[in-house]
C-alpha angles and dihedrals in degrees: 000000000000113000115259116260120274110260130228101225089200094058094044090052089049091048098040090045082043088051097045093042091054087061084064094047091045100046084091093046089055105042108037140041108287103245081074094066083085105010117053083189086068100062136327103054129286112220140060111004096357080055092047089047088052095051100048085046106052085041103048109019116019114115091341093089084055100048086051092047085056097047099052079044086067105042090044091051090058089054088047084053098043094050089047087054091045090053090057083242115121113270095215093046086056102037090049087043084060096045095044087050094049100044079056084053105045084045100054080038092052105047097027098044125007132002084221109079121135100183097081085054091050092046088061096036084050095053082056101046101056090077086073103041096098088053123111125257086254103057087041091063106044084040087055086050095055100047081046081059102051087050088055103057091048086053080050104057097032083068104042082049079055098048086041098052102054098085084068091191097129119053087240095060091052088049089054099034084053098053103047080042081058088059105017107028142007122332120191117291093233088063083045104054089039087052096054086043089061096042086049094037096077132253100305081061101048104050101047082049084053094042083053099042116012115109108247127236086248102050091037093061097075091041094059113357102098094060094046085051097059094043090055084053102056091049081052088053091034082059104049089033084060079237090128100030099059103261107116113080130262100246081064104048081054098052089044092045094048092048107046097030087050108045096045111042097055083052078051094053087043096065098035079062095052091055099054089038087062099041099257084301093186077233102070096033084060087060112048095034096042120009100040092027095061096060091037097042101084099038086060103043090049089048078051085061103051091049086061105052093054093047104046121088124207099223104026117124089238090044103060088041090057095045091048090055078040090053086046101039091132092054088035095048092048098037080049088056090040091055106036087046076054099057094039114026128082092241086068126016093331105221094141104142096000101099128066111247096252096063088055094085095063080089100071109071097060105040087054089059098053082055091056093034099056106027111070097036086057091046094050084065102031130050092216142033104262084247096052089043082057095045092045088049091047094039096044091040080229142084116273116221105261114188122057 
């Protein structure tokens, strides 16, 4: 039995704060019809503690928890590719075996279980993404700035489509100003309520109402792509850099830190205000979730980074809790959707859509602390999450060592 790889504990903390903040960004996602995941007016209530959810939410979480979660996709993909390499197997041969064995996953995952997944949309964006992996850090980043870029420009224009539509006095601009009411707004009432009747009808139900209306993997790729892309690229750089593995000096991950983390999150703030201010206009949701965000969003999420490398510490009892969720975020990330369907879908206690939005995060504590309770007991015995075990044996068409 050959000994387990050495860990990066940096990267483990990151992966394992990116994995239990994603819980908080997907509660809405869970509970109520999907068009409130950006737009209280949709469904969940809109005023006092649901608005306050809302807020803290848009301005903390939103979209941030995902970019971590991309960059630490991308640096972990280099050490997936350098092991390979180590090991004398091609390192193509093993990194497309693990993409093609995720995209089976998040698909089973998106249409059996939750219209949310993100996987089968790395594993696309990953594909992609080993053509860059023997680049320098420097190409990586101003690569990672370009495909930011592109993103940016189709935030851009998706939010100049939204300001443009709301005269609705052609048929194409109601076309336009209903189908971004269908992500962004309020949808009728009528998709809405069938929507909740399928989530609280059982599985049958919910999956023929995600075959119907879940964005595919495909689709989904140049709507988003570019910008996972590019996060994948700068954990790549933050890897090679030693951003992400501890080397650069403290003075710097607080500079870092003070400067990201401070000039976005006030511009944050700023447009969470606006939307309240007009009402949750789409409009304005459009803006601040997809047009501004795209630009702030990895600032953010790398100032996030370097917070946390200052603030984690190797040996602490929190720490080590954290980097063990980190070391099982795949488990973590699917046991996370088992549980939460459970909760609110019919096929379990059937609360989707019952519940304000506010109440929602009740939820977060303990499921955190099934994350820290379970994951590093079960790593002091195994070598891998059950989940990952199950990836690696798939993706390696044998059957992984187990036991440590």
């Amino acid at each position: 039995m050959t000994p387990p790889a050495p860990r990066i504990d940096s990267l483990d903390v990151i992966r394992g704060v990116a994995v239990m903040g994603i819980l908080v960004a997907n509660l809405p996602a869970f509970g109520l019809p999907e068009a409130a995941y950006f737009s209280p007016l949709a469904w969940g209530g809109s005023a006092g503690w649901d608005r306050f959810a809302w807020f803290a939410t848009y301005v903390l979480v939103e979209g941030k928890m995902r970019g971590l979660f991309s960059m630490l996709f991308g640096a972990s993909m280099l050490l997936v590719v350098d092991r390979a390499r180590a090991a004398g197997d091609s390192p193509a041969g093993i990194h497309y075996a693990r993409m093609a064995t995720l995209f089976a996953i998040g698909c089973a995952h998106l249409y059996l279980i939750w219209w949310g997944d993100i996987l089968s949309h790395y594993a696309l964006v990953g594909a992609i993404a080993f053509v860059f992996v023997a680049l320098p850090v420097r190409p990586l980043v101003w690569l990672a700035f370009l495909f930011v870029a592109v993103q940016a420009v189709i935030g851009a224009e998706t939010t100049l489509a939204a300001f443009a539509a709301a005269a609705r006095n052609t048929p194409a601009k109601v076309e336009t100003w209903t189908l971004i009411a269908s992500v962004f707004g309020q949808p009728p009432r009528a998709d809405l309520l069938g929507e909740v009747a399928a989530m609280r009808g059982g599985i049958g139900p919910g999956i023929v109402w995600r075959w119907a209306h879940a964005t595919s993997p495909f689709a989904l790729l140049p709507l988003v792509g570019a910008e996972t892309l590019g996060y994948m690229l700068i954990g790549m750089a933050g890897l090679k850099s030693g951003f992400l593995t501890g080397r650069w000096s403290r003075g710097r991950y607080a500079w870092i830190a003070l400067v990201a983390i401070g000039a976005t999150l006030p511009i944050d703030m700023l447009l969470a205000f606006a939307s309240i201010v007009h009402g949750f206009d789409q409009r304005w949701i459009v803006l601040g979730s997809v047009g501004a965000a795209t630009v702030l969003r990895p600032l953010t999420f790398t100032g996030y980074a370097a917070l946390l490398m200052l603030t984690m510490r190797p040996a602490g009892w929190l720490t080590t809790r954290i980097a063990a969720a980190g070391r099982a975020a795949f488990t973590n990330y699917l046991g996370t959707t088992i549980l939460m369907t459970f909760v609110f879908d019919g096929w379990g206690l059937g609360l989707f859509g019952a519940l304000p939005r506010a109440t929602l995060y009740l939820f977060v504590l303990p499921v955190w602390a099934v994350m820290l309770a379970w994951s590093r007991p079960w790593l002091a015995r195994y070598r891998f999450g059950p989940l990952e075990w199950g990836w690696r044996t798939i993706a390696r068409l044998e059957v992984q060592p187990w036991q440590r």
